[in-house]
mmCIF file of C-alpha atoms in Angstrom:
data_model
loop_
_atom_site.group_PDB
_atom_site.id
_atom_site.type_symbol
_atom_site.label_atom_id
_atom_site.label_comp_id
_atom_site.label_asym_id
_atom_site.label_seq_id
_atom_site.Cartn_x
_atom_site.Cartn_y
_atom_site.Cartn_z
ATOM 1 C CA MET A 1 -121.671 -29.798 262.048
ATOM 2 C CA LYS A 2 -121.858 -31.755 258.756
ATOM 3 C CA VAL A 3 -119.907 -30.115 256.000
ATOM 4 C CA HIS A 4 -120.925 -30.698 252.379
ATOM 5 C CA SER A 5 -118.063 -31.115 250.067
ATOM 6 C CA PRO A 6 -117.942 -29.327 246.710
ATOM 7 C CA ARG A 7 -118.676 -32.651 245.020
ATOM 8 C CA PHE A 8 -121.943 -33.004 246.963
ATOM 9 C CA VAL A 9 -123.112 -29.561 245.854
ATOM 10 C CA GLU A 10 -122.369 -30.448 242.228
ATOM 11 C CA LEU A 11 -124.539 -33.573 242.517
ATOM 12 C CA ILE A 12 -127.517 -31.518 243.805
ATOM 13 C CA ALA A 13 -127.236 -29.204 240.812
ATOM 14 C CA LEU A 14 -127.195 -32.137 238.415
ATOM 15 C CA VAL A 15 -130.330 -33.656 240.012
ATOM 16 C CA ALA A 16 -132.149 -30.307 239.687
ATOM 17 C CA LEU A 17 -131.252 -30.070 236.007
ATOM 18 C CA GLY A 18 -132.455 -33.618 235.434
ATOM 19 C CA ALA A 19 -135.821 -32.890 237.056
ATOM 20 C CA ALA A 20 -136.321 -29.818 234.881
ATOM 21 C CA ALA A 21 -135.650 -31.855 231.769
ATOM 22 C CA CYS A 22 -138.433 -34.306 232.722
ATOM 23 C CA GLY A 23 -140.994 -31.548 233.236
ATOM 24 C CA SER A 24 -140.967 -31.776 236.985
ATOM 25 C CA PRO A 25 -141.422 -28.614 238.959
ATOM 26 C CA THR A 26 -138.192 -26.784 239.435
ATOM 27 C CA VAL A 27 -136.939 -26.858 242.980
ATOM 28 C CA THR A 28 -134.403 -24.267 243.808
ATOM 29 C CA PRO A 29 -132.299 -25.418 246.754
ATOM 30 C CA THR A 30 -131.440 -22.978 249.388
ATOM 31 C CA PRO A 31 -127.861 -21.855 248.774
ATOM 32 C CA GLN A 32 -125.500 -23.067 251.472
ATOM 33 C CA PRO A 33 -122.142 -21.574 252.203
ATOM 34 C CA VAL A 34 -119.374 -23.891 250.987
ATOM 35 C CA PRO A 35 -116.412 -23.885 253.284
ATOM 36 C CA PRO A 36 -113.014 -24.637 251.868
ATOM 37 C CA PRO A 37 -112.080 -28.340 251.856
ATOM 38 C CA VAL A 38 -110.476 -29.537 255.015
ATOM 39 C CA GLU A 39 -106.864 -30.545 254.321
ATOM 40 C CA ALA A 40 -105.137 -33.313 256.180
ATOM 41 C CA PRO A 41 -102.462 -32.069 258.515
ATOM 42 C CA ARG A 42 -99.072 -31.897 256.792
ATOM 43 C CA VAL A 43 -96.206 -33.891 258.230
ATOM 44 C CA THR A 44 -92.849 -32.245 257.724
ATOM 45 C CA ALA A 45 -90.143 -34.826 257.069
ATOM 46 C CA PRO A 46 -86.793 -34.194 258.726
ATOM 47 C CA ALA A 47 -84.330 -32.483 256.426
ATOM 48 C CA LYS A 48 -81.978 -34.883 254.646
ATOM 49 C CA THR A 49 -78.249 -34.409 254.867
ATOM 50 C CA VAL A 50 -76.848 -33.985 251.366
ATOM 51 C CA GLU A 51 -73.629 -35.962 250.986
ATOM 52 C CA PRO A 52 -70.988 -34.527 248.693
ATOM 53 C CA GLU A 53 -70.740 -36.396 245.418
ATOM 54 C CA ARG A 54 -67.916 -38.889 245.401
ATOM 55 C CA PRO A 55 -66.419 -40.811 242.516
ATOM 56 C CA ALA A 56 -67.576 -44.387 242.364
ATOM 57 C CA ALA A 57 -65.101 -46.784 243.941
ATOM 58 C CA PRO A 58 -63.715 -49.431 241.579
ATOM 59 C CA ARG A 59 -65.254 -52.851 241.831
ATOM 60 C CA SER A 60 -63.472 -55.243 244.142
ATOM 61 C CA ARG A 61 -62.196 -58.135 242.026
ATOM 62 C CA LYS A 62 -60.026 -61.040 243.001
ATOM 63 C CA LEU A 63 -56.720 -60.727 241.185
ATOM 64 C CA PRO A 64 -55.805 -63.494 238.742
ATOM 65 C CA ASN A 65 -53.080 -65.868 239.849
ATOM 66 C CA ASP A 66 -50.337 -64.319 237.707
ATOM 67 C CA ILE A 67 -50.658 -60.810 239.199
ATOM 68 C CA HIS A 68 -51.387 -62.134 242.702
ATOM 69 C CA TRP A 69 -48.323 -64.412 242.610
ATOM 70 C CA PHE A 70 -46.065 -61.636 241.364
ATOM 71 C CA ARG A 71 -47.257 -59.214 244.045
ATOM 72 C CA ALA A 72 -47.786 -61.437 247.064
ATOM 73 C CA SER A 73 -45.766 -64.641 246.942
ATOM 74 C CA ALA A 74 -42.595 -65.476 248.831
ATOM 75 C CA GLU A 75 -41.618 -67.595 245.823
ATOM 76 C CA TYR A 76 -41.413 -64.600 243.480
ATOM 77 C CA ARG A 77 -39.211 -62.668 245.894
ATOM 78 C CA ALA A 78 -36.969 -65.680 246.379
ATOM 79 C CA LEU A 79 -36.553 -66.182 242.630
ATOM 80 C CA ALA A 80 -35.800 -62.501 242.005
ATOM 81 C CA ARG A 81 -33.173 -62.397 244.739
ATOM 82 C CA GLN A 82 -31.750 -65.710 243.586
ATOM 83 C CA ALA A 83 -31.260 -64.382 240.056
ATOM 84 C CA TYR A 84 -29.533 -61.235 241.296
ATOM 85 C CA THR A 85 -27.394 -63.132 243.796
ATOM 86 C CA VAL A 86 -26.123 -65.572 241.174
ATOM 87 C CA ALA A 87 -25.547 -62.708 238.711
ATOM 88 C CA GLY A 88 -23.627 -60.797 241.365
ATOM 89 C CA ASP A 89 -21.495 -63.795 242.254
ATOM 90 C CA ARG A 90 -20.546 -64.250 238.598
ATOM 91 C CA LEU A 91 -19.369 -60.664 238.163
ATOM 92 C CA PRO A 92 -15.832 -61.043 239.591
ATOM 93 C CA ILE A 93 -15.252 -64.034 237.317
ATOM 94 C CA LEU A 94 -16.578 -62.398 234.161
ATOM 95 C CA ALA A 95 -14.882 -59.020 234.780
ATOM 96 C CA LYS A 96 -11.515 -60.467 235.741
ATOM 97 C CA GLY A 97 -8.691 -58.716 233.905
ATOM 98 C CA LEU A 98 -10.911 -55.910 232.576
ATOM 99 C CA ARG A 99 -10.023 -52.313 233.354
ATOM 100 C CA LYS A 100 -12.259 -50.320 235.690
ATOM 101 C CA LYS A 101 -15.225 -48.754 233.865
ATOM 102 C CA SER A 102 -14.392 -50.625 230.679
ATOM 103 C CA TRP A 103 -17.122 -53.210 231.194
ATOM 104 C CA ALA A 104 -20.849 -53.132 231.807
ATOM 105 C CA VAL A 105 -23.984 -55.042 232.616
ATOM 106 C CA ILE A 106 -27.104 -54.467 230.498
ATOM 107 C CA LEU A 107 -30.483 -54.744 232.207
ATOM 108 C CA ASP A 108 -34.070 -54.324 231.072
ATOM 109 C CA ALA A 109 -36.269 -51.937 233.094
ATOM 110 C CA ASP A 110 -39.847 -53.166 233.455
ATOM 111 C CA GLU A 111 -40.237 -56.246 235.657
ATOM 112 C CA THR A 112 -36.423 -56.537 235.717
ATOM 113 C CA VAL A 113 -35.466 -53.585 237.905
ATOM 114 C CA LEU A 114 -38.859 -51.790 238.137
ATOM 115 C CA ASP A 115 -41.986 -53.465 239.511
ATOM 116 C CA ASN A 116 -45.088 -52.358 237.575
ATOM 117 C CA SER A 117 -47.489 -54.856 239.135
ATOM 118 C CA GLU A 118 -49.441 -51.984 240.698
ATOM 119 C CA TYR A 119 -50.284 -50.792 237.177
ATOM 120 C CA GLN A 120 -51.393 -54.314 236.295
ATOM 121 C CA ARG A 121 -53.535 -54.475 239.452
ATOM 122 C CA ARG A 122 -55.247 -51.158 238.744
ATOM 123 C CA ARG A 123 -56.079 -52.089 235.173
ATOM 124 C CA TYR A 124 -57.529 -55.435 236.206
ATOM 125 C CA VAL A 125 -59.677 -53.888 238.949
ATOM 126 C CA LEU A 126 -61.060 -51.511 236.332
ATOM 127 C CA ASP A 127 -61.793 -54.494 234.071
ATOM 128 C CA SER A 128 -59.529 -53.003 231.449
ATOM 129 C CA GLY A 129 -56.272 -53.891 229.766
ATOM 130 C CA TYR A 130 -53.202 -51.971 228.691
ATOM 131 C CA THR A 131 -53.676 -48.635 226.924
ATOM 132 C CA ASP A 132 -51.047 -46.144 225.794
ATOM 133 C CA ALA A 133 -52.716 -43.360 227.798
ATOM 134 C CA SER A 134 -52.942 -45.317 231.061
ATOM 135 C CA TRP A 135 -49.343 -46.497 230.700
ATOM 136 C CA GLU A 136 -48.183 -42.924 230.047
ATOM 137 C CA ASN A 137 -49.925 -41.802 233.234
ATOM 138 C CA TRP A 138 -48.336 -44.630 235.213
ATOM 139 C CA VAL A 139 -44.820 -43.881 233.956
ATOM 140 C CA ASN A 140 -45.230 -40.185 234.761
ATOM 141 C CA GLU A 141 -46.420 -41.101 238.232
ATOM 142 C CA LYS A 142 -42.913 -42.534 238.818
ATOM 143 C CA ALA A 143 -44.337 -44.923 241.415
ATOM 144 C CA ALA A 144 -42.843 -48.266 240.349
ATOM 145 C CA ARG A 145 -40.990 -50.047 243.135
ATOM 146 C CA ALA A 146 -37.633 -51.783 242.813
ATOM 147 C CA ILE A 147 -37.570 -55.497 242.033
ATOM 148 C CA PRO A 148 -36.119 -57.395 245.029
ATOM 149 C CA GLY A 149 -32.328 -57.530 244.772
ATOM 150 C CA ALA A 150 -32.030 -55.074 241.858
ATOM 151 C CA ALA A 151 -30.747 -52.032 243.751
ATOM 152 C CA GLU A 152 -28.155 -54.081 245.631
ATOM 153 C CA PHE A 153 -26.978 -55.630 242.374
ATOM 154 C CA THR A 154 -26.384 -52.268 240.661
ATOM 155 C CA LYS A 155 -24.377 -51.122 243.684
ATOM 156 C CA ARG A 156 -22.246 -54.244 243.463
ATOM 157 C CA VAL A 157 -21.537 -53.622 239.764
ATOM 158 C CA HIS A 158 -20.218 -50.168 240.610
ATOM 159 C CA THR A 159 -18.226 -51.428 243.583
ATOM 160 C CA LEU A 160 -16.450 -53.889 241.285
ATOM 161 C CA GLY A 161 -15.696 -51.140 238.748
ATOM 162 C CA GLY A 162 -18.372 -51.779 236.138
ATOM 163 C CA ARG A 163 -21.111 -49.686 234.569
ATOM 164 C CA VAL A 164 -24.875 -50.186 234.544
ATOM 165 C CA ALA A 165 -26.780 -49.762 231.276
ATOM 166 C CA ILE A 166 -30.579 -49.922 231.176
ATOM 167 C CA VAL A 167 -32.005 -50.793 227.747
ATOM 168 C CA THR A 168 -35.794 -50.476 227.810
ATOM 169 C CA ASN A 169 -38.654 -50.301 225.350
ATOM 170 C CA ARG A 170 -40.206 -47.401 227.182
ATOM 171 C CA SER A 171 -40.471 -44.551 224.677
ATOM 172 C CA GLU A 172 -37.986 -41.697 224.422
ATOM 173 C CA LEU A 173 -40.686 -39.339 225.740
ATOM 174 C CA GLN A 174 -40.870 -41.447 228.907
ATOM 175 C CA CYS A 175 -37.128 -41.641 229.445
ATOM 176 C CA GLU A 176 -36.724 -38.729 231.865
ATOM 177 C CA ALA A 177 -39.552 -39.947 234.099
ATOM 178 C CA THR A 178 -37.981 -43.408 233.976
ATOM 179 C CA ARG A 179 -34.590 -42.095 235.084
ATOM 180 C CA THR A 180 -36.256 -40.260 237.969
ATOM 181 C CA ASN A 181 -38.104 -43.398 239.047
ATOM 182 C CA LEU A 182 -34.923 -45.471 238.875
ATOM 183 C CA ARG A 183 -33.028 -43.005 241.074
ATOM 184 C CA SER A 184 -35.881 -42.816 243.580
ATOM 185 C CA VAL A 185 -35.712 -46.568 244.283
ATOM 186 C CA GLY A 186 -31.922 -46.794 244.464
ATOM 187 C CA ILE A 187 -31.172 -48.218 241.001
ATOM 188 C CA GLU A 188 -27.755 -46.771 240.115
ATOM 189 C CA THR A 189 -27.364 -46.355 236.347
ATOM 190 C CA ASP A 190 -24.736 -44.920 234.031
ATOM 191 C CA ILE A 191 -26.910 -44.899 230.917
ATOM 192 C CA VAL A 192 -30.600 -45.402 230.104
ATOM 193 C CA LEU A 193 -31.454 -46.149 226.479
ATOM 194 C CA CYS A 194 -35.161 -45.934 225.702
ATOM 195 C CA GLN A 195 -36.921 -47.059 222.536
ATOM 196 C CA PRO A 196 -36.389 -44.975 219.415
ATOM 197 C CA LEU A 197 -39.544 -44.513 217.383
ATOM 198 C CA LYS A 198 -40.966 -47.937 216.411
ATOM 199 C CA GLU A 199 -37.702 -49.786 217.140
ATOM 200 C CA ARG A 200 -38.676 -52.557 219.547
ATOM 201 C CA ASP A 201 -35.627 -54.631 218.658
ATOM 202 C CA LYS A 202 -33.052 -54.031 221.377
ATOM 203 C CA ASN A 203 -30.089 -55.489 219.485
ATOM 204 C CA PRO A 204 -29.090 -52.191 217.819
ATOM 205 C CA ARG A 205 -28.959 -50.549 221.237
ATOM 206 C CA PHE A 206 -26.920 -53.443 222.640
ATOM 207 C CA HIS A 207 -24.482 -52.779 219.804
ATOM 208 C CA HIS A 208 -24.360 -49.047 220.630
ATOM 209 C CA VAL A 209 -23.297 -49.853 224.209
ATOM 210 C CA GLN A 210 -20.628 -52.260 222.961
ATOM 211 C CA SER A 211 -19.317 -49.964 220.213
ATOM 212 C CA GLY A 212 -19.259 -46.723 222.205
ATOM 213 C CA THR A 213 -21.932 -45.019 220.102
ATOM 214 C CA ALA A 214 -24.714 -44.992 222.711
ATOM 215 C CA VAL A 215 -24.134 -41.497 224.133
ATOM 216 C CA PRO A 216 -21.389 -38.917 223.766
ATOM 217 C CA GLY A 217 -18.515 -39.508 226.148
ATOM 218 C CA MET A 218 -19.339 -43.163 226.807
ATOM 219 C CA PRO A 219 -16.525 -45.458 225.569
ATOM 220 C CA ALA A 220 -16.999 -48.866 224.020
ATOM 221 C CA LEU A 221 -17.863 -51.298 226.813
ATOM 222 C CA THR A 222 -17.416 -55.017 227.213
ATOM 223 C CA VAL A 223 -20.805 -56.337 228.256
ATOM 224 C CA VAL A 224 -20.296 -59.203 230.692
ATOM 225 C CA GLU A 225 -23.939 -59.867 231.628
ATOM 226 C CA TRP A 226 -27.501 -59.317 230.447
ATOM 227 C CA ILE A 227 -30.484 -59.433 232.828
ATOM 228 C CA GLY A 228 -34.138 -59.365 231.787
ATOM 229 C CA ASP A 229 -37.636 -60.829 232.145
ATOM 230 C CA ASN A 230 -38.267 -61.462 228.427
ATOM 231 C CA ILE A 231 -36.242 -63.621 226.064
ATOM 232 C CA THR A 232 -35.890 -60.586 223.756
ATOM 233 C CA ASP A 233 -33.926 -58.800 226.509
ATOM 234 C CA PHE A 234 -30.936 -60.946 225.483
ATOM 235 C CA PRO A 235 -28.816 -60.523 222.333
ATOM 236 C CA GLY A 236 -30.087 -62.360 219.275
ATOM 237 C CA MET A 237 -32.755 -64.201 221.247
ATOM 238 C CA SER A 238 -36.428 -64.813 220.529
ATOM 239 C CA GLN A 239 -39.155 -67.286 221.424
ATOM 240 C CA ILE A 240 -37.603 -69.689 218.921
ATOM 241 C CA ALA A 241 -35.066 -70.459 221.649
ATOM 242 C CA ARG A 242 -37.652 -72.557 223.492
ATOM 243 C CA SER A 243 -37.139 -75.322 220.920
ATOM 244 C CA GLU A 244 -33.362 -74.854 220.701
ATOM 245 C CA PRO A 245 -31.759 -75.928 223.991
ATOM 246 C CA ALA A 246 -28.301 -74.882 222.825
ATOM 247 C CA ALA A 247 -29.523 -71.259 222.550
ATOM 248 C CA LEU A 248 -30.288 -71.279 226.262
ATOM 249 C CA ALA A 249 -26.819 -72.463 227.308
ATOM 250 C CA GLY A 250 -25.740 -68.988 228.446
ATOM 251 C CA PHE A 251 -28.427 -68.677 231.135
ATOM 252 C CA GLY A 252 -27.030 -68.868 234.635
ATOM 253 C CA LYS A 253 -23.593 -67.923 233.258
ATOM 254 C CA ARG A 254 -23.924 -64.600 231.391
ATOM 255 C CA TYR A 255 -27.683 -64.330 230.987
ATOM 256 C CA PHE A 256 -30.028 -64.109 233.961
ATOM 257 C CA MET A 257 -33.810 -64.274 233.733
ATOM 258 C CA LEU A 258 -36.371 -62.761 236.125
ATOM 259 C CA PRO A 259 -39.825 -64.433 236.282
ATOM 260 C CA ASN A 260 -42.739 -62.503 234.787
ATOM 261 C CA PRO A 261 -46.004 -64.457 234.354
ATOM 262 C CA MET A 262 -48.056 -61.289 233.686
ATOM 263 C CA TYR A 263 -47.078 -60.476 230.076
ATOM 264 C CA GLY A 264 -44.342 -60.972 227.509
ATOM 265 C CA SER A 265 -43.475 -62.153 224.015
ATOM 266 C CA TRP A 266 -44.414 -65.688 225.130
ATOM 267 C CA GLU A 267 -48.121 -64.756 224.956
ATOM 268 C CA ALA A 268 -48.142 -65.382 221.201
ATOM 269 C CA ASN A 269 -46.782 -68.931 221.580
ATOM 270 C CA ARG A 270 -48.994 -71.939 220.967
ATOM 271 C CA ASP A 271 -49.121 -74.694 223.538
ATOM 272 C CA PRO A 272 -46.809 -77.580 222.556
#
């Protein structure tokens, strides 16, 4: 049976009205029952599984050579161990004749005894640089690893009767977390001096260790070695030393440098 749609019925009504307007006899169509429109069968799609919302994964980015070399190369590990081996071999010579616990070695923390390359990697993957907040979170995570050779070196200092002093520019508020991190990776320290407010210069703290004014109960100590990754980790030194060969004469004898191509005071230097 043919079924007229509602649209068809409307057209018939319009034709009838048109004929009346032209004076034609009015034809009244026989009313027909109008069934409801036939709907197409509905297809029920299978229910979708709703996955829990997950944080977006950071973009995968190839690390720059400086971070990649620091984290992955055999050369970096060899250089770090070489520096600590030579420093350790010099200790008996430099401490000869000094009373037990009357002498010390001063070391920097970051990239000297603690490896923060994981922080550098995370920031690069996020396409972001250093921020105070992100650094604070990293320090409180206490997840830095030991630099190769550092833990063994601090043990040797103590075996020979010396003390280990860490002088770092981590803030005073970060000092307790730093001490915890150092202990967790086997770095044996006698004193950790963090940065007083806005005092990046380490020389006053070097003097405190040498004069016995660093902490109560710590006597004046003869510092026989300094170890760091930045030229400013050594007494009276700055980037000016690069053009003064005589200023570098103590390296390999009393001063020992760890490689750090990721950051440092050298970044402000102009190419020669």
